[in-house]
N, CA and C of each residue as an Amber inpcrd file, in Angstrom:
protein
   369
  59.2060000  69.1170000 153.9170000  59.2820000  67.6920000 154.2170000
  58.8870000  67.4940000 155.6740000  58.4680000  66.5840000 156.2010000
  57.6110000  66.2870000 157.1270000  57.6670000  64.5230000 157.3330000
  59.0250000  63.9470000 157.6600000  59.1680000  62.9450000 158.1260000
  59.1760000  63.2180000 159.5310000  58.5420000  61.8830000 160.1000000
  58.0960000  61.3090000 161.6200000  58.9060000  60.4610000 162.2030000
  59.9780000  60.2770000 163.0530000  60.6040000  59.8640000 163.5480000
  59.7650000  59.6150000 165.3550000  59.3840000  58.6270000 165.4960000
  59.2880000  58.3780000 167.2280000  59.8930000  57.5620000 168.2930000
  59.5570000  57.4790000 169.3830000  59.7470000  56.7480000 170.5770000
  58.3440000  57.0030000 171.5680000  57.8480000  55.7050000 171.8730000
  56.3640000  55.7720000 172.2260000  56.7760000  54.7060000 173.3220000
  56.1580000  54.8780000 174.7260000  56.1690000  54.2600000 176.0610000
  57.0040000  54.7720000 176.6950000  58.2790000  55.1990000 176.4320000
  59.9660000  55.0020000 176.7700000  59.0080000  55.2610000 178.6280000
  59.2210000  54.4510000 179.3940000  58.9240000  54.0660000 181.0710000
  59.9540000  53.8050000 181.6820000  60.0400000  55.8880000 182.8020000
  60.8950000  55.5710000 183.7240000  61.0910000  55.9410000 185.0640000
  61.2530000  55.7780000 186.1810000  61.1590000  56.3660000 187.4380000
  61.7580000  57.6450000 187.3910000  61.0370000  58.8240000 187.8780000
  61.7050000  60.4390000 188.5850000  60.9010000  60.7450000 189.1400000
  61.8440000  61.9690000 190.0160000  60.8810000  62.3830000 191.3530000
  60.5800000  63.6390000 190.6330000  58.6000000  63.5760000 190.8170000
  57.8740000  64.4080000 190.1920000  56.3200000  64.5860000 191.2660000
  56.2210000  66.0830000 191.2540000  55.0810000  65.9780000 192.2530000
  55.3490000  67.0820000 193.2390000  54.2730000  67.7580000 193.0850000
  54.0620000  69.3680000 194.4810000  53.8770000  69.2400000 195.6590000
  53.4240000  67.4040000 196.2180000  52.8840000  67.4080000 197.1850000
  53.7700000  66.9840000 198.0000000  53.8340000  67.3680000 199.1160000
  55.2360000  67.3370000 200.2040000  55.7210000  65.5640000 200.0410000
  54.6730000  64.5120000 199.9720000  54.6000000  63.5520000 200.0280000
  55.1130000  62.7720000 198.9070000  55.2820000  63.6330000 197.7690000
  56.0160000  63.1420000 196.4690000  57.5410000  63.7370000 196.5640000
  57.8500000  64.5970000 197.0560000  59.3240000  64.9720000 197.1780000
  60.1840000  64.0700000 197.4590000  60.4230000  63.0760000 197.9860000
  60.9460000  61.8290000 198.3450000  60.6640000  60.5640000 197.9190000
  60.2220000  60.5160000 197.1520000  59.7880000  59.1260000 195.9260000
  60.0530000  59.4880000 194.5260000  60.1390000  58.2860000 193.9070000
  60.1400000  57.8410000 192.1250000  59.3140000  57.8450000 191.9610000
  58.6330000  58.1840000 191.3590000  57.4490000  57.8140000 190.1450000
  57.1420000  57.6630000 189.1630000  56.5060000  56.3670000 188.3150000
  56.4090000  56.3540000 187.1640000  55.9420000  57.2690000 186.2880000
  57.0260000  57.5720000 185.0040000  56.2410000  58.2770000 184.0530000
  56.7050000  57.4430000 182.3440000  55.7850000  57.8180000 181.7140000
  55.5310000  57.3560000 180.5680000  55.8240000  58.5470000 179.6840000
  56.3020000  58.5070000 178.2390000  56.7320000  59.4350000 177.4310000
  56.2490000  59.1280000 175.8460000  55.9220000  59.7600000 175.1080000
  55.8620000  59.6820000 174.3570000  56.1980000  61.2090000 173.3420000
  57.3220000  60.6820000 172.5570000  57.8360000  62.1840000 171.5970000
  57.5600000  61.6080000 169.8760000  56.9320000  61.9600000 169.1120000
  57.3700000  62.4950000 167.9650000  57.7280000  63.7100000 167.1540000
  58.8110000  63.1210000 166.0790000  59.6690000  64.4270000 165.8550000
  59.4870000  64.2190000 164.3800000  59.6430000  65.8720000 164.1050000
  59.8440000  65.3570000 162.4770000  61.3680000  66.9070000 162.5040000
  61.6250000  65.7750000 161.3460000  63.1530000  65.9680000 160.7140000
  62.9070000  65.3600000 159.3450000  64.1650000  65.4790000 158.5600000
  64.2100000  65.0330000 157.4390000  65.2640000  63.8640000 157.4410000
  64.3110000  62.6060000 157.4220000  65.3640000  61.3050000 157.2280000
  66.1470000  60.6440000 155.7050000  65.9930000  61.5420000 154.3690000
  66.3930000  61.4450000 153.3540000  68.0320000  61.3570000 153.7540000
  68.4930000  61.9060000 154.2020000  70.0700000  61.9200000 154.0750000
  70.4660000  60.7750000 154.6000000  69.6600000  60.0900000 155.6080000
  70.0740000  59.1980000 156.1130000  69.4000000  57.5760000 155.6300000
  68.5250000  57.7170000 155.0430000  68.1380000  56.5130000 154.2600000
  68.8370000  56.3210000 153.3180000  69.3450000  57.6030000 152.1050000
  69.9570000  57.4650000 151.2200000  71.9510000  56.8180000 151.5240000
  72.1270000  57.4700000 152.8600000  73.5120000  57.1270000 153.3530000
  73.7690000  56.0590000 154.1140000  72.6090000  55.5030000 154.6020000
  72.5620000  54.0470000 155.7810000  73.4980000  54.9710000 157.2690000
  73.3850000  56.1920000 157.0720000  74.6090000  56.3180000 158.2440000
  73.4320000  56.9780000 159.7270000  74.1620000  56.2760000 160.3980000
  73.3390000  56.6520000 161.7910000  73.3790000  58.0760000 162.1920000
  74.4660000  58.7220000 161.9130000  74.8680000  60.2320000 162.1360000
  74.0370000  61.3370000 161.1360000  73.3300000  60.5980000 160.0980000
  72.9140000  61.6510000 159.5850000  71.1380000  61.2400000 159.9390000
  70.6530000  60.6810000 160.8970000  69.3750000  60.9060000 161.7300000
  69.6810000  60.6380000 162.9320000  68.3760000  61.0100000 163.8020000
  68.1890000  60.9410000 165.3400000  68.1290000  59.9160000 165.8020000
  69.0920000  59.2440000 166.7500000  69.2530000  58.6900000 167.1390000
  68.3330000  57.9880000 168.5410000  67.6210000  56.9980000 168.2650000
  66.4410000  56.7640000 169.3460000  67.1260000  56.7930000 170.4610000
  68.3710000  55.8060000 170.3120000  68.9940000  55.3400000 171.5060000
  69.2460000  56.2170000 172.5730000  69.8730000  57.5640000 171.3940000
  70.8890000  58.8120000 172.5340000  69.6500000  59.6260000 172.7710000
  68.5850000  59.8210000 172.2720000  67.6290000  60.6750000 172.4970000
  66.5860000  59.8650000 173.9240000  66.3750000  58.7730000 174.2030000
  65.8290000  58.5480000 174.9630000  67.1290000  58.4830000 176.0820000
  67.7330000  58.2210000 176.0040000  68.8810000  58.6030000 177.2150000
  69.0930000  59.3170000 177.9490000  68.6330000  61.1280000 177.0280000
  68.9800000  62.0930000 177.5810000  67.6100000  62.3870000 178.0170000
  66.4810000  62.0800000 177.6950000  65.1020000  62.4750000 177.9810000
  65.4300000  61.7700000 179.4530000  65.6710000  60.3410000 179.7070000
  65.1350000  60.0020000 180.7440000  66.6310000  60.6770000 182.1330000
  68.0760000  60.4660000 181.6780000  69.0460000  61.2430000 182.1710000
  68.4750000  62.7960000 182.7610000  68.0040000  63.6680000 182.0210000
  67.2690000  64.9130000 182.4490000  66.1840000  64.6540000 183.2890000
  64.8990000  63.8290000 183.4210000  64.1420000  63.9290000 184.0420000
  64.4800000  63.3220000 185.4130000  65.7820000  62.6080000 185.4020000
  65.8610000  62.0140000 186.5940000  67.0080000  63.0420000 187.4860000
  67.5950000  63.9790000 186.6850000  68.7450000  64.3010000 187.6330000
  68.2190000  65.3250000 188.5820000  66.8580000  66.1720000 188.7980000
  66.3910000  66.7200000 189.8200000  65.2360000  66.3790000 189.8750000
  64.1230000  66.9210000 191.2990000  63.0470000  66.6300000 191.1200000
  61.9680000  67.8480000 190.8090000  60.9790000  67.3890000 190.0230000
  60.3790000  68.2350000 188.9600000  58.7240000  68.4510000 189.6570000
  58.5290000  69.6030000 190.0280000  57.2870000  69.7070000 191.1160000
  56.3120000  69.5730000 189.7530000  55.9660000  70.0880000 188.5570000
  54.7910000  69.6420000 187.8800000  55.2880000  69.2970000 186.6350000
  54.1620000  68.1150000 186.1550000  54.4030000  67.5830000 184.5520000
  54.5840000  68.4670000 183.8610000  53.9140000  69.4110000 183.9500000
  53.8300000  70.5200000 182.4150000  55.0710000  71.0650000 182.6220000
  56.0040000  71.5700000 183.4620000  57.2060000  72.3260000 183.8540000
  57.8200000  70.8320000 182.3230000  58.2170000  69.3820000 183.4040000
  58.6460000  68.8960000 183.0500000  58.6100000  68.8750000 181.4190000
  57.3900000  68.5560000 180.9580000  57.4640000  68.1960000 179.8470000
  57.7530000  69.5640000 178.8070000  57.8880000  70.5230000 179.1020000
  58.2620000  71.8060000 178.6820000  59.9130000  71.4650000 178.1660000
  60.0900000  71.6730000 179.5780000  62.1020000  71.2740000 179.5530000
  62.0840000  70.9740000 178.6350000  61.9150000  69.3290000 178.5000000
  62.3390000  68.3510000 177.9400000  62.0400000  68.4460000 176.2080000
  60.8740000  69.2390000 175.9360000  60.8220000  70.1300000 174.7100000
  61.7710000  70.6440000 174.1940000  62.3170000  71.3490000 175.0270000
  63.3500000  72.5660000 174.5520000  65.0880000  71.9590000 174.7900000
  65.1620000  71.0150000 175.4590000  65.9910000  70.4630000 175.1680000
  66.5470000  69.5600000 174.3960000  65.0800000  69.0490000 173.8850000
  65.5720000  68.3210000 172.7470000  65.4210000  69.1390000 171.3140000
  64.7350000  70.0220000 171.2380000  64.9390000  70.9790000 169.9410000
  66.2880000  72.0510000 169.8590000  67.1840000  71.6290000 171.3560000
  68.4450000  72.4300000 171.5370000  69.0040000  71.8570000 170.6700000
  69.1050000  70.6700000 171.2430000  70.1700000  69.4530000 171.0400000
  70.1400000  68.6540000 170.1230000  69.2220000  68.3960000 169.2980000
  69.4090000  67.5100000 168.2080000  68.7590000  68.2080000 166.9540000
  68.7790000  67.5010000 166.0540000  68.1910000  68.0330000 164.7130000
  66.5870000  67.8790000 164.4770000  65.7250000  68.6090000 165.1520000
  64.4370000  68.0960000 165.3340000  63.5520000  69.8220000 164.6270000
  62.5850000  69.7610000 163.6940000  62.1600000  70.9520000 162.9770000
  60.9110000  71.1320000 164.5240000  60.1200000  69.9710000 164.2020000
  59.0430000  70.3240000 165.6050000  58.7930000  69.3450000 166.3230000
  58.1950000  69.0320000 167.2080000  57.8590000  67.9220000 168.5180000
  56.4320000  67.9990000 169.0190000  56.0470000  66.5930000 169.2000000
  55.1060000  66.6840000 169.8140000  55.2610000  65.6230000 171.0110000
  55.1860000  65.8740000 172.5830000  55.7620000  65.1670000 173.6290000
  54.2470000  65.4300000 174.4840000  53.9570000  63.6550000 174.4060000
  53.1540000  63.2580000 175.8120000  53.9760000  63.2220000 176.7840000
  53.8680000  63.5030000 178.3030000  53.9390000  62.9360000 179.4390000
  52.7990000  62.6280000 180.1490000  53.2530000  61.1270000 180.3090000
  51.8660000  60.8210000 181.8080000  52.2690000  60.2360000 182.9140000
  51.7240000  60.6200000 183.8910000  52.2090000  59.8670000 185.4480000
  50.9220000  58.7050000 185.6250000  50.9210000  57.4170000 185.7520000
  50.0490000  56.6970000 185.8480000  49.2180000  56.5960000 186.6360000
  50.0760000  56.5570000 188.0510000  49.3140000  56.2970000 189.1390000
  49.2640000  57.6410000 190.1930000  48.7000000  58.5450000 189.5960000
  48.4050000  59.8370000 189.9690000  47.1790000  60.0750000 190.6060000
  45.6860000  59.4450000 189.8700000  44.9850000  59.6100000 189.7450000
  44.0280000  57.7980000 190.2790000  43.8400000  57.6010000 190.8680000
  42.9730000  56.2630000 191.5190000  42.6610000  56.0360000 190.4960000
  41.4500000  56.5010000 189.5150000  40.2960000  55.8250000 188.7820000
  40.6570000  56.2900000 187.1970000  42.3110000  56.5150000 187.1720000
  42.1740000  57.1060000 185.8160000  43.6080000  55.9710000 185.4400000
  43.4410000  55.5110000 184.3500000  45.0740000  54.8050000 184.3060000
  46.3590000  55.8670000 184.0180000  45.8330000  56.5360000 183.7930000
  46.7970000  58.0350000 182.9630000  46.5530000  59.5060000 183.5180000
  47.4460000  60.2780000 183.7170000  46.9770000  61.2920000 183.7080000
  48.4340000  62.1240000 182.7190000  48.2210000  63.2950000 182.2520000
  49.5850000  64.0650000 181.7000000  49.3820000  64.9790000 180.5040000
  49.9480000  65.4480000 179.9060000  50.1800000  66.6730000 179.4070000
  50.6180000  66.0870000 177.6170000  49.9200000  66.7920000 176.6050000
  50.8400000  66.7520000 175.0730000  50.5580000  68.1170000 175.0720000
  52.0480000  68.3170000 174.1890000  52.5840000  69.4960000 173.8950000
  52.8950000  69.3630000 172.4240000  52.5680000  70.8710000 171.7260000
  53.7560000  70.7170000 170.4730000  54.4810000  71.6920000 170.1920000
  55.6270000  71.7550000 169.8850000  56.3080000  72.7140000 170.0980000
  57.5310000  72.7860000 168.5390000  57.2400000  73.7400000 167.7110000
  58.0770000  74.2220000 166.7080000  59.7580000  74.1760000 167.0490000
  60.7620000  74.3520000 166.0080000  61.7880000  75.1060000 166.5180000
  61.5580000  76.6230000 166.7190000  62.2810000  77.3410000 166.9540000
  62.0780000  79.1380000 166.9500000  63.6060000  79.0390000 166.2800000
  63.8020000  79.8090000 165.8050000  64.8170000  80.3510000 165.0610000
  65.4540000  81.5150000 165.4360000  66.7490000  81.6650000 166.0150000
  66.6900000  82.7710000 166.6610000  67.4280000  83.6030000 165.4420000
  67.0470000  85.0970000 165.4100000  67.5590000  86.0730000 164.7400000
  68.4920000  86.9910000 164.9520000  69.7370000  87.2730000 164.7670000
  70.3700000  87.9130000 165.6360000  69.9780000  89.6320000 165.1570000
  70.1690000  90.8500000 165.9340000  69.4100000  91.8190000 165.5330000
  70.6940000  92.5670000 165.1730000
């Protein structure tokens, strides 16, 4: 099964950037995650607990990116991969990040990723 669950724009200030001159500023970034999970249990139940929750999931995306500052996107958008395939019920992900105004002549610049769960095995 291969249901799509997203959140597309979610726009929020963190300090992101290698250059001595970004260490001390916000900067906009833009996000975009889709996830797939299986939303049958929860269509069939109406219950919020048995899918992902947009609300708490963009919370913690933007909560994490803001609580230190993150010298490159790809670091960032890595994390934020693996923390959300920690933490919630997600099989795989696929997460844009873009910083807008990075780049003069480009409206966008940033990183998609996709990233499986791994399953760990104990030996």
């Amino acid at each position: 099964m291969a249901d799509r669950i997203f959140i597309t724009n979610l726009t929020f200030l963190a300090g992101i950037g290698v250059f001595e001159w970004e260490k001390g500023i916000q900067q906009k970034l833009e996000l975009d995650v889709e996830m797939l999970t299986d939303i049958r249990p929860a269509a069939l139940s109406q219950d919020l607990q048995a899918t992902l929750d947009y609300a708490a999931i963009s919370q913690r995306l933007v909560a994490y990116s803001q609580a230190q500052h993150h010298d490159l996107i790809e670091t960032l958008a890595e994390n934020l991969a693996t923390l959300l395939l920690e933490e919630f019920n997600i099989r795989q992900l696929t997460l844009t990040l873009r910083k807008p105004d990075a780049v003069p002549a480009a409206s966008s610049v940033g990183v998609t990723i996709t990233r499986p769960l791994e399953v760990k095995v104990d030996a």
